[in-house]
């Protein structure tokens, strides 16, 4: 009996070690903590696949547990006043510095858009709540965190339109005066899918004729910027990296546009482009826009162009610059606000951000590019125990420092 217990114990430990261990690059700090953290995400993903296979609950419905597990009720504290509002019908969480007696000075403002692949995430998650409070206290800024509606219940362009409506509402003179915001010191920022929305909104606002109040800055934190080529060097190099493997990113893209699994299968094979989107592939030609050092061992091959029956709607969507901001022509980039772009070496989205940096600089836009050689996707959000990472603190510090100097 005792020998059997020992064998069982060793077997369980061996299986656990086998399941947790991943061949993560040596350069990444706190590798074992990342392995442990990712084992939870992988377990939940496996459960979501199984649930969907059995018809119990769709994949994103199960994965939404991540959002629920970190959800908090934003409340005021000694330094920050927190209120929940609706701007043009869209929920927002508003963070403001506590008023001091006789304080009449106008403040900066940051409109923050959370990540989560347009399907997960919330401004009410604890890491976003903590980040908003840091921006308020360290920048003496008003922070507007947008609770946009999510796919797959609300496909593109609903999440984008929610954000656009909030930003337009906030950029009214009367609204800015109500919250003591300086009209010349407003930024939009976001991470991952939130970076996508921030870039898209920045572009679309510049197209509005007669607009009087403009954004001063945009901060794009490991943003996702294009859906045409899902086989860039970073997608290939990091296809099995923790937190955001290629399969999950492709699933986020497909669910953003449609619940039809045919698109997911086509995007996985990188055969989802049609004649309409193929004309835009020149804007995501990584052999032209990526510095040579990021080409690695990969050779450029243009994505296949096919015509899949029933895919016309989604094809039009992922060729829409409101979904893929990297697809706008150079003429649409010249007037954009200064940008901060954060990229991570071990991230499938690395090349999206770097290609955008290249194109923005070529268009004359002032860009600060912060690349983390040991970074991984989502790192900025790992600031709370037990999943607190040292790199998250550095990212947060550098991001807020840039805002302090440029806003």
CSV table of C-alpha atoms in Angstrom, one decimal:
chain,number,residue,atom,x,y,z
A,1,UNK,CA,0.0,0.0,0.0
A,2,UNK,CA,2.8,2.4,0.9
A,3,UNK,CA,4.7,1.6,-2.3
A,4,UNK,CA,1.5,2.2,-4.3
A,5,UNK,CA,1.0,5.6,-2.6
A,6,UNK,CA,4.6,6.6,-3.4
A,7,UNK,CA,4.2,5.5,-7.1
A,8,UNK,CA,0.9,7.5,-7.3
A,9,UNK,CA,2.5,10.5,-5.7
A,10,UNK,CA,5.5,10.4,-8.1
A,11,UNK,CA,3.1,9.9,-11.1
A,12,UNK,CA,1.0,12.9,-10.1
A,13,UNK,CA,4.1,15.1,-9.6
A,14,UNK,CA,5.6,13.9,-12.9
A,15,UNK,CA,2.4,14.6,-14.8
A,16,UNK,CA,2.0,18.0,-13.1
A,17,UNK,CA,5.6,18.9,-14.0
A,18,UNK,CA,5.1,17.7,-17.5
A,19,UNK,CA,1.9,19.7,-17.9
A,20,UNK,CA,3.3,22.9,-16.4
A,21,UNK,CA,6.7,22.9,-18.1
A,22,UNK,CA,7.0,24.7,-21.5
A,23,UNK,CA,10.1,25.4,-23.5
A,24,UNK,CA,10.1,29.1,-22.7
A,25,UNK,CA,13.2,31.1,-24.0
A,26,UNK,CA,15.9,31.5,-21.3
A,27,UNK,CA,15.9,35.3,-21.9
A,28,UNK,CA,12.4,35.7,-20.3
A,29,UNK,CA,12.6,36.6,-16.7
A,30,UNK,CA,10.7,34.6,-14.0
A,31,UNK,CA,10.2,31.7,-16.5
A,32,UNK,CA,8.7,29.3,-14.0
A,33,UNK,CA,6.2,31.9,-12.7
A,34,UNK,CA,5.2,32.4,-16.3
A,35,UNK,CA,4.9,28.6,-16.9
A,36,UNK,CA,2.7,28.3,-13.8
A,37,UNK,CA,0.6,31.3,-14.8
A,38,UNK,CA,0.1,30.0,-18.3
A,39,UNK,CA,-0.8,26.5,-17.1
A,40,UNK,CA,-4.0,28.1,-15.8
A,41,UNK,CA,-4.8,29.8,-19.1
A,42,UNK,CA,-4.1,26.6,-21.0
A,43,UNK,CA,-6.3,24.6,-18.6
A,44,UNK,CA,-9.1,27.0,-19.1
A,45,UNK,CA,-8.6,27.0,-22.9
A,46,UNK,CA,-8.8,23.1,-22.9
A,47,UNK,CA,-12.0,23.3,-20.8
A,48,UNK,CA,-13.4,25.9,-23.2
A,49,UNK,CA,-12.7,23.7,-26.2
A,50,UNK,CA,-14.3,20.7,-24.5
A,51,UNK,CA,-17.3,22.7,-23.5
A,52,UNK,CA,-17.8,23.9,-27.0
A,53,UNK,CA,-17.3,20.4,-28.4
A,54,UNK,CA,-20.1,19.1,-26.2
A,55,UNK,CA,-22.4,22.0,-27.0
A,56,UNK,CA,-22.5,23.2,-23.4
A,57,UNK,CA,-21.1,26.7,-23.7
A,58,UNK,CA,-19.1,28.4,-26.5
A,59,UNK,CA,-15.3,28.9,-26.2
A,60,UNK,CA,-15.3,32.6,-25.4
A,61,UNK,CA,-18.1,32.1,-22.9
A,62,UNK,CA,-15.9,29.8,-20.8
A,63,UNK,CA,-12.8,32.0,-21.3
A,64,UNK,CA,-14.7,34.9,-20.0
A,65,UNK,CA,-14.1,33.4,-16.5
A,66,UNK,CA,-10.8,35.3,-16.6
A,67,UNK,CA,-12.7,38.5,-16.7
A,68,UNK,CA,-15.0,37.6,-13.9
A,69,UNK,CA,-12.2,36.2,-11.7
A,70,UNK,CA,-10.4,39.6,-11.7
A,71,UNK,CA,-13.5,41.8,-11.6
A,72,UNK,CA,-13.7,44.5,-8.9
A,73,UNK,CA,-16.1,47.2,-8.0
A,74,UNK,CA,-14.2,50.5,-8.6
A,75,UNK,CA,-14.6,52.7,-5.6
A,76,UNK,CA,-13.2,56.0,-4.5
A,77,UNK,CA,-10.2,56.2,-2.2
A,78,UNK,CA,-8.3,59.0,-0.4
A,79,UNK,CA,-6.6,60.2,-3.6
A,80,UNK,CA,-9.0,59.2,-6.4
A,81,UNK,CA,-12.7,59.9,-7.0
A,82,UNK,CA,-14.3,57.1,-9.0
A,83,UNK,CA,-17.7,57.2,-10.7
A,84,UNK,CA,-19.5,55.1,-13.2
A,85,UNK,CA,-21.1,57.0,-16.0
A,86,UNK,CA,-22.7,56.6,-19.4
A,87,UNK,CA,-21.3,58.7,-22.3
A,88,UNK,CA,-23.6,58.6,-25.3
A,89,UNK,CA,-25.1,55.4,-24.0
A,90,UNK,CA,-21.8,53.6,-23.4
A,91,UNK,CA,-20.6,52.6,-19.9
A,92,UNK,CA,-17.4,54.2,-18.7
A,93,UNK,CA,-15.5,54.3,-15.4
A,94,UNK,CA,-14.3,57.8,-14.6
A,95,UNK,CA,-11.2,58.3,-12.4
A,96,UNK,CA,-10.5,61.8,-11.2
A,97,UNK,CA,-8.0,63.3,-8.7
A,98,UNK,CA,-9.7,64.3,-5.4
A,99,UNK,CA,-10.3,68.1,-5.6
A,100,UNK,CA,-8.1,70.2,-3.3
A,101,UNK,CA,-9.3,73.5,-2.0
A,102,UNK,CA,-8.9,76.3,-4.5
A,103,UNK,CA,-7.6,74.0,-7.2
A,104,UNK,CA,-8.7,75.4,-10.5
A,105,UNK,CA,-5.9,74.1,-12.8
A,106,UNK,CA,-6.9,72.2,-15.9
A,107,UNK,CA,-5.7,68.6,-16.1
A,108,UNK,CA,-4.5,66.1,-18.6
A,109,UNK,CA,-6.8,63.3,-19.6
A,110,UNK,CA,-6.2,59.7,-20.7
A,111,UNK,CA,-9.0,57.7,-22.5
A,112,UNK,CA,-8.0,54.1,-21.8
A,113,UNK,CA,-9.2,51.0,-23.7
A,114,UNK,CA,-8.7,47.6,-22.2
A,115,UNK,CA,-7.4,44.6,-24.0
A,116,UNK,CA,-8.8,41.0,-24.3
A,117,UNK,CA,-9.1,40.3,-28.0
A,118,UNK,CA,-12.4,42.3,-28.3
A,119,UNK,CA,-14.0,39.2,-26.6
A,120,UNK,CA,-12.7,39.3,-23.0
A,121,UNK,CA,-11.6,41.9,-20.6
A,122,UNK,CA,-13.3,44.8,-18.7
A,123,UNK,CA,-12.3,48.2,-17.4
A,124,UNK,CA,-13.5,46.8,-14.0
A,125,UNK,CA,-10.7,44.2,-13.8
A,126,UNK,CA,-8.3,44.7,-11.0
A,127,UNK,CA,-5.2,45.3,-13.2
A,128,UNK,CA,-6.9,48.0,-15.2
A,129,UNK,CA,-8.4,49.6,-12.0
A,130,UNK,CA,-4.8,49.7,-10.5
A,131,UNK,CA,-3.4,51.2,-13.7
A,132,UNK,CA,-6.0,53.8,-13.9
A,133,UNK,CA,-5.4,54.9,-10.3
A,134,UNK,CA,-1.6,55.1,-11.0
A,135,UNK,CA,-2.2,57.4,-14.0
A,136,UNK,CA,-4.5,59.6,-11.9
A,137,UNK,CA,-2.1,60.0,-9.0
A,138,UNK,CA,1.2,60.1,-11.0
A,139,UNK,CA,0.0,62.4,-13.8
A,140,UNK,CA,-2.7,64.3,-11.9
A,141,UNK,CA,-4.9,63.3,-14.8
A,142,UNK,CA,-8.5,62.4,-15.4
A,143,UNK,CA,-8.8,58.8,-16.7
A,144,UNK,CA,-11.7,57.6,-18.7
A,145,UNK,CA,-11.9,53.7,-18.9
A,146,UNK,CA,-14.3,52.5,-21.5
A,147,UNK,CA,-16.6,49.5,-21.0
A,148,UNK,CA,-17.2,48.8,-24.7
A,149,UNK,CA,-19.4,45.9,-25.7
A,150,UNK,CA,-17.7,42.6,-26.6
A,151,UNK,CA,-17.7,40.0,-29.3
A,152,UNK,CA,-19.0,37.4,-30.1
A,153,UNK,CA,-22.3,38.9,-28.8
A,154,UNK,CA,-21.4,42.1,-30.6
A,155,UNK,CA,-19.3,41.7,-33.7
A,156,UNK,CA,-17.2,44.4,-35.4
A,157,UNK,CA,-17.8,47.3,-35.7
A,158,UNK,CA,-19.8,47.5,-32.4
A,159,UNK,CA,-16.8,47.6,-30.1
A,160,UNK,CA,-15.1,50.2,-32.3
A,161,UNK,CA,-18.3,52.3,-32.6
A,162,UNK,CA,-18.8,52.2,-28.8
A,163,UNK,CA,-15.3,53.6,-28.3
A,164,UNK,CA,-15.6,56.2,-31.0
A,165,UNK,CA,-18.9,57.5,-29.5
A,166,UNK,CA,-17.3,57.8,-26.1
A,167,UNK,CA,-14.3,59.7,-27.4
A,168,UNK,CA,-16.4,62.1,-29.5
A,169,UNK,CA,-18.7,62.7,-26.5
A,170,UNK,CA,-15.7,63.4,-24.2
A,171,UNK,CA,-14.0,65.7,-26.7
A,172,UNK,CA,-16.8,68.3,-26.4
A,173,UNK,CA,-15.9,71.6,-24.8
A,174,UNK,CA,-18.7,71.5,-22.3
A,175,UNK,CA,-17.8,67.9,-21.2
A,176,UNK,CA,-14.1,68.7,-20.8
A,177,UNK,CA,-15.0,71.8,-18.8
A,178,UNK,CA,-17.2,69.7,-16.6
A,179,UNK,CA,-14.2,67.5,-15.6
A,180,UNK,CA,-11.6,70.3,-15.6
A,181,UNK,CA,-9.7,68.8,-18.6
A,182,UNK,CA,-7.3,70.8,-20.7
A,183,UNK,CA,-8.5,70.4,-24.3
A,184,UNK,CA,-4.9,70.4,-25.6
A,185,UNK,CA,-3.7,67.6,-23.3
A,186,UNK,CA,-5.8,64.5,-24.1
A,187,UNK,CA,-4.5,61.1,-25.1
A,188,UNK,CA,-6.0,57.8,-26.1
A,189,UNK,CA,-4.3,54.6,-24.9
A,190,UNK,CA,-4.9,50.9,-24.9
A,191,UNK,CA,-3.3,47.5,-24.7
A,192,UNK,CA,-3.6,44.6,-27.2
A,193,UNK,CA,-7.1,44.9,-28.7
A,194,UNK,CA,-7.4,48.2,-26.8
A,195,UNK,CA,-4.3,49.4,-28.7
A,196,UNK,CA,-6.1,48.4,-31.9
A,197,UNK,CA,-9.1,50.5,-31.0
A,198,UNK,CA,-6.9,53.4,-29.9
A,199,UNK,CA,-5.1,53.5,-33.2
A,200,UNK,CA,-8.3,53.2,-35.2
A,201,UNK,CA,-10.0,56.0,-33.3
A,202,UNK,CA,-7.0,58.2,-33.6
A,203,UNK,CA,-7.1,57.7,-37.4
A,204,UNK,CA,-10.8,58.3,-37.8
A,205,UNK,CA,-10.9,61.4,-35.7
A,206,UNK,CA,-8.4,63.1,-38.0
A,207,UNK,CA,-10.7,62.6,-40.9
A,208,UNK,CA,-13.6,64.6,-39.3
A,209,UNK,CA,-13.9,68.0,-41.1
A,210,UNK,CA,-14.0,71.0,-38.8
A,211,UNK,CA,-12.9,69.1,-35.6
A,212,UNK,CA,-11.8,71.7,-33.1
A,213,UNK,CA,-10.4,69.5,-30.3
A,214,UNK,CA,-7.8,66.9,-31.3
A,215,UNK,CA,-5.9,64.2,-29.4
A,216,UNK,CA,-2.4,65.2,-28.4
A,217,UNK,CA,-1.1,61.7,-28.1
A,218,UNK,CA,-1.8,58.0,-28.6
A,219,UNK,CA,-0.2,55.1,-26.6
A,220,UNK,CA,-0.4,51.7,-28.2
A,221,UNK,CA,0.7,48.9,-25.9
A,222,UNK,CA,1.6,45.7,-27.8
A,223,UNK,CA,-1.3,46.5,-30.2
A,224,UNK,CA,-2.9,44.2,-32.8
A,225,UNK,CA,-3.1,46.2,-36.0
A,226,UNK,CA,-3.9,44.0,-39.0
A,227,UNK,CA,-5.8,40.8,-39.9
A,228,UNK,CA,-4.5,40.2,-43.5
A,229,UNK,CA,-1.2,38.4,-42.8
A,230,UNK,CA,-1.3,36.1,-39.8
A,231,UNK,CA,2.0,34.5,-40.7
A,232,UNK,CA,4.5,37.3,-40.1
A,233,UNK,CA,7.8,36.3,-38.5
A,234,UNK,CA,6.5,37.1,-35.0
A,235,UNK,CA,3.4,34.9,-35.6
A,236,UNK,CA,5.7,32.1,-36.7
A,237,UNK,CA,8.4,32.6,-34.0
A,238,UNK,CA,5.9,32.9,-31.1
A,239,UNK,CA,3.1,30.6,-32.2
A,240,UNK,CA,3.3,28.6,-29.0
A,241,UNK,CA,4.3,31.4,-26.6
A,242,UNK,CA,2.4,31.7,-23.3
A,243,UNK,CA,-0.6,33.9,-22.8
A,244,UNK,CA,-1.3,34.6,-26.5
A,245,UNK,CA,-0.4,31.7,-28.8
A,246,UNK,CA,-1.2,32.1,-32.5
A,247,UNK,CA,-4.3,29.9,-32.2
A,248,UNK,CA,-5.9,32.1,-29.6
A,249,UNK,CA,-5.1,35.3,-31.5
A,250,UNK,CA,-6.6,33.9,-34.7
A,251,UNK,CA,-9.6,32.9,-32.7
A,252,UNK,CA,-10.0,36.4,-31.3
A,253,UNK,CA,-9.8,37.8,-34.9
A,254,UNK,CA,-12.4,35.4,-36.3
A,255,UNK,CA,-14.8,35.9,-33.4
A,256,UNK,CA,-14.5,39.7,-33.7
A,257,UNK,CA,-15.9,39.3,-37.2
A,258,UNK,CA,-18.2,36.3,-37.2
A,259,UNK,CA,-19.2,33.2,-35.3
A,260,UNK,CA,-18.8,31.1,-38.5
A,261,UNK,CA,-16.0,28.7,-37.8
A,262,UNK,CA,-15.1,28.6,-41.5
A,263,UNK,CA,-13.4,31.9,-41.1
A,264,UNK,CA,-11.3,30.6,-38.1
A,265,UNK,CA,-10.1,27.7,-40.2
A,266,UNK,CA,-9.3,29.9,-43.2
A,267,UNK,CA,-7.4,32.4,-40.9
A,268,UNK,CA,-5.4,29.6,-39.3
A,269,UNK,CA,-4.3,28.6,-42.8
A,270,UNK,CA,-3.7,32.2,-43.7
A,271,UNK,CA,-6.0,31.7,-46.7
A,272,UNK,CA,-8.7,34.2,-45.8
A,273,UNK,CA,-7.9,37.0,-48.2
A,274,UNK,CA,-10.0,37.7,-51.2
A,275,UNK,CA,-9.6,40.1,-54.2
A,276,UNK,CA,-10.7,43.1,-52.1
A,277,UNK,CA,-8.3,42.6,-49.2
A,278,UNK,CA,-5.5,41.4,-51.5
A,279,UNK,CA,-5.1,45.0,-52.8
A,280,UNK,CA,-4.2,46.1,-49.3
A,281,UNK,CA,-1.5,43.4,-48.7
A,282,UNK,CA,1.2,46.0,-49.7
A,283,UNK,CA,0.6,47.8,-46.3
A,284,UNK,CA,1.5,44.7,-44.3
A,285,UNK,CA,4.4,43.5,-46.4
A,286,UNK,CA,6.7,42.8,-43.6
A,287,UNK,CA,9.7,42.3,-45.9
A,288,UNK,CA,9.4,46.1,-46.6
A,289,UNK,CA,8.4,47.4,-43.2
A,290,UNK,CA,10.3,45.3,-40.7
A,291,UNK,CA,13.9,46.1,-39.9
A,292,UNK,CA,16.2,43.3,-41.1
A,293,UNK,CA,16.9,42.1,-37.6
A,294,UNK,CA,13.3,41.0,-37.2
A,295,UNK,CA,13.2,38.9,-40.4
A,296,UNK,CA,15.1,36.1,-38.6
A,297,UNK,CA,15.1,32.9,-40.7
A,298,UNK,CA,11.8,33.7,-42.3
A,299,UNK,CA,11.2,34.5,-46.0
A,300,UNK,CA,8.3,36.6,-47.1
A,301,UNK,CA,5.5,34.9,-49.0
A,302,UNK,CA,2.3,36.9,-49.8
A,303,UNK,CA,-0.8,35.3,-48.3
A,304,UNK,CA,-2.9,33.3,-50.6
A,305,UNK,CA,-5.9,35.0,-52.2
A,306,UNK,CA,-9.1,32.9,-52.5
A,307,UNK,CA,-12.8,33.4,-52.8
A,308,UNK,CA,-14.6,31.5,-50.1
A,309,UNK,CA,-18.4,31.2,-50.4
A,310,UNK,CA,-20.1,33.1,-47.6
A,311,UNK,CA,-17.0,35.0,-46.5
A,312,UNK,CA,-17.6,38.2,-48.3
A,313,UNK,CA,-18.9,40.0,-45.2
A,314,UNK,CA,-16.0,39.1,-42.9
A,315,UNK,CA,-13.6,39.8,-45.7
A,316,UNK,CA,-14.9,43.3,-46.0
A,317,UNK,CA,-14.5,43.7,-42.3
A,318,UNK,CA,-10.9,42.7,-41.9
A,319,UNK,CA,-10.0,45.0,-44.8
A,320,UNK,CA,-11.6,47.9,-43.0
A,321,UNK,CA,-9.0,50.2,-41.4
A,322,UNK,CA,-11.3,50.6,-38.4
A,323,UNK,CA,-10.5,46.9,-37.7
A,324,UNK,CA,-7.0,46.9,-39.2
A,325,UNK,CA,-5.4,50.3,-38.7
A,326,UNK,CA,-2.2,49.3,-40.4
A,327,UNK,CA,-4.1,49.3,-43.7
A,328,UNK,CA,-4.6,53.0,-44.1
A,329,UNK,CA,-2.7,54.7,-46.9
A,330,UNK,CA,0.4,56.9,-46.1
A,331,UNK,CA,-1.6,60.1,-46.7
A,332,UNK,CA,-3.9,59.2,-43.7
A,333,UNK,CA,-0.9,59.0,-41.3
A,334,UNK,CA,0.7,62.4,-41.7
A,335,UNK,CA,-1.7,64.3,-39.3
A,336,UNK,CA,-1.8,61.7,-36.5
A,337,UNK,CA,-0.8,62.6,-33.0
A,338,UNK,CA,2.5,61.7,-31.6
A,339,UNK,CA,2.7,58.0,-30.6
A,340,UNK,CA,4.1,55.7,-28.0
A,341,UNK,CA,4.3,52.1,-29.2
A,342,UNK,CA,5.3,49.2,-26.9
A,343,UNK,CA,6.3,45.9,-28.4
A,344,UNK,CA,7.5,42.6,-27.0
A,345,UNK,CA,10.0,40.2,-28.5
A,346,UNK,CA,8.0,37.1,-27.5
A,347,UNK,CA,4.6,38.2,-28.8
A,348,UNK,CA,2.8,37.2,-32.0
A,349,UNK,CA,1.8,40.9,-32.4
A,350,UNK,CA,5.4,42.2,-32.2
A,351,UNK,CA,5.6,42.8,-36.0
A,352,UNK,CA,2.2,44.6,-36.2
A,353,UNK,CA,3.6,47.2,-33.8
A,354,UNK,CA,7.0,47.5,-35.5
A,355,UNK,CA,5.5,47.8,-39.0
A,356,UNK,CA,3.3,50.6,-37.7
A,357,UNK,CA,6.3,52.4,-36.1
A,358,UNK,CA,8.1,52.2,-39.5
A,359,UNK,CA,5.1,53.7,-41.4
A,360,UNK,CA,4.3,56.4,-38.8
A,361,UNK,CA,8.0,57.6,-38.8
A,362,UNK,CA,8.1,57.6,-42.6
A,363,UNK,CA,4.9,59.8,-42.6
A,364,UNK,CA,6.6,62.3,-40.3
A,365,UNK,CA,4.8,61.3,-37.0
A,366,UNK,CA,6.9,61.6,-33.8
A,367,UNK,CA,7.1,58.1,-32.4
A,368,UNK,CA,8.7,56.6,-29.3
A,369,UNK,CA,9.2,52.9,-29.7
A,370,UNK,CA,9.8,50.9,-26.6
A,371,UNK,CA,10.8,47.3,-27.4
A,372,UNK,CA,11.2,44.8,-24.6
A,373,UNK,CA,13.7,42.0,-25.6
A,374,UNK,CA,12.5,39.8,-22.8
A,375,UNK,CA,8.8,40.9,-23.0
A,376,UNK,CA,5.8,38.7,-23.6
A,377,UNK,CA,2.2,39.6,-24.6
A,378,UNK,CA,0.0,40.9,-21.8
A,379,UNK,CA,2.9,41.5,-19.4
A,380,UNK,CA,1.8,45.0,-18.4
A,381,UNK,CA,-1.3,43.5,-16.7
A,382,UNK,CA,0.6,41.1,-14.4
A,383,UNK,CA,1.0,43.6,-11.6
A,384,UNK,CA,-0.9,41.9,-8.8
A,385,UNK,CA,0.1,38.9,-6.5
A,386,UNK,CA,0.5,36.0,-7.2
A,387,UNK,CA,1.0,36.8,-10.9
A,388,UNK,CA,3.1,39.9,-10.4
A,389,UNK,CA,6.1,40.2,-12.8
A,390,UNK,CA,9.0,42.5,-12.5
A,391,UNK,CA,8.8,43.4,-16.2
A,392,UNK,CA,5.2,44.7,-15.6
A,393,UNK,CA,6.5,47.3,-13.2
A,394,UNK,CA,9.1,48.5,-15.7
A,395,UNK,CA,6.5,48.7,-18.5
A,396,UNK,CA,4.1,50.6,-16.3
A,397,UNK,CA,6.8,53.0,-15.1
A,398,UNK,CA,8.1,53.7,-18.7
A,399,UNK,CA,4.6,54.1,-20.1
A,400,UNK,CA,3.5,56.6,-17.4
A,401,UNK,CA,6.9,58.4,-17.7
A,402,UNK,CA,6.3,58.9,-21.5
A,403,UNK,CA,2.8,60.3,-20.8
A,404,UNK,CA,4.2,62.7,-18.2
A,405,UNK,CA,6.8,64.0,-20.6
A,406,UNK,CA,4.5,64.1,-23.7
A,407,UNK,CA,1.0,65.0,-22.5
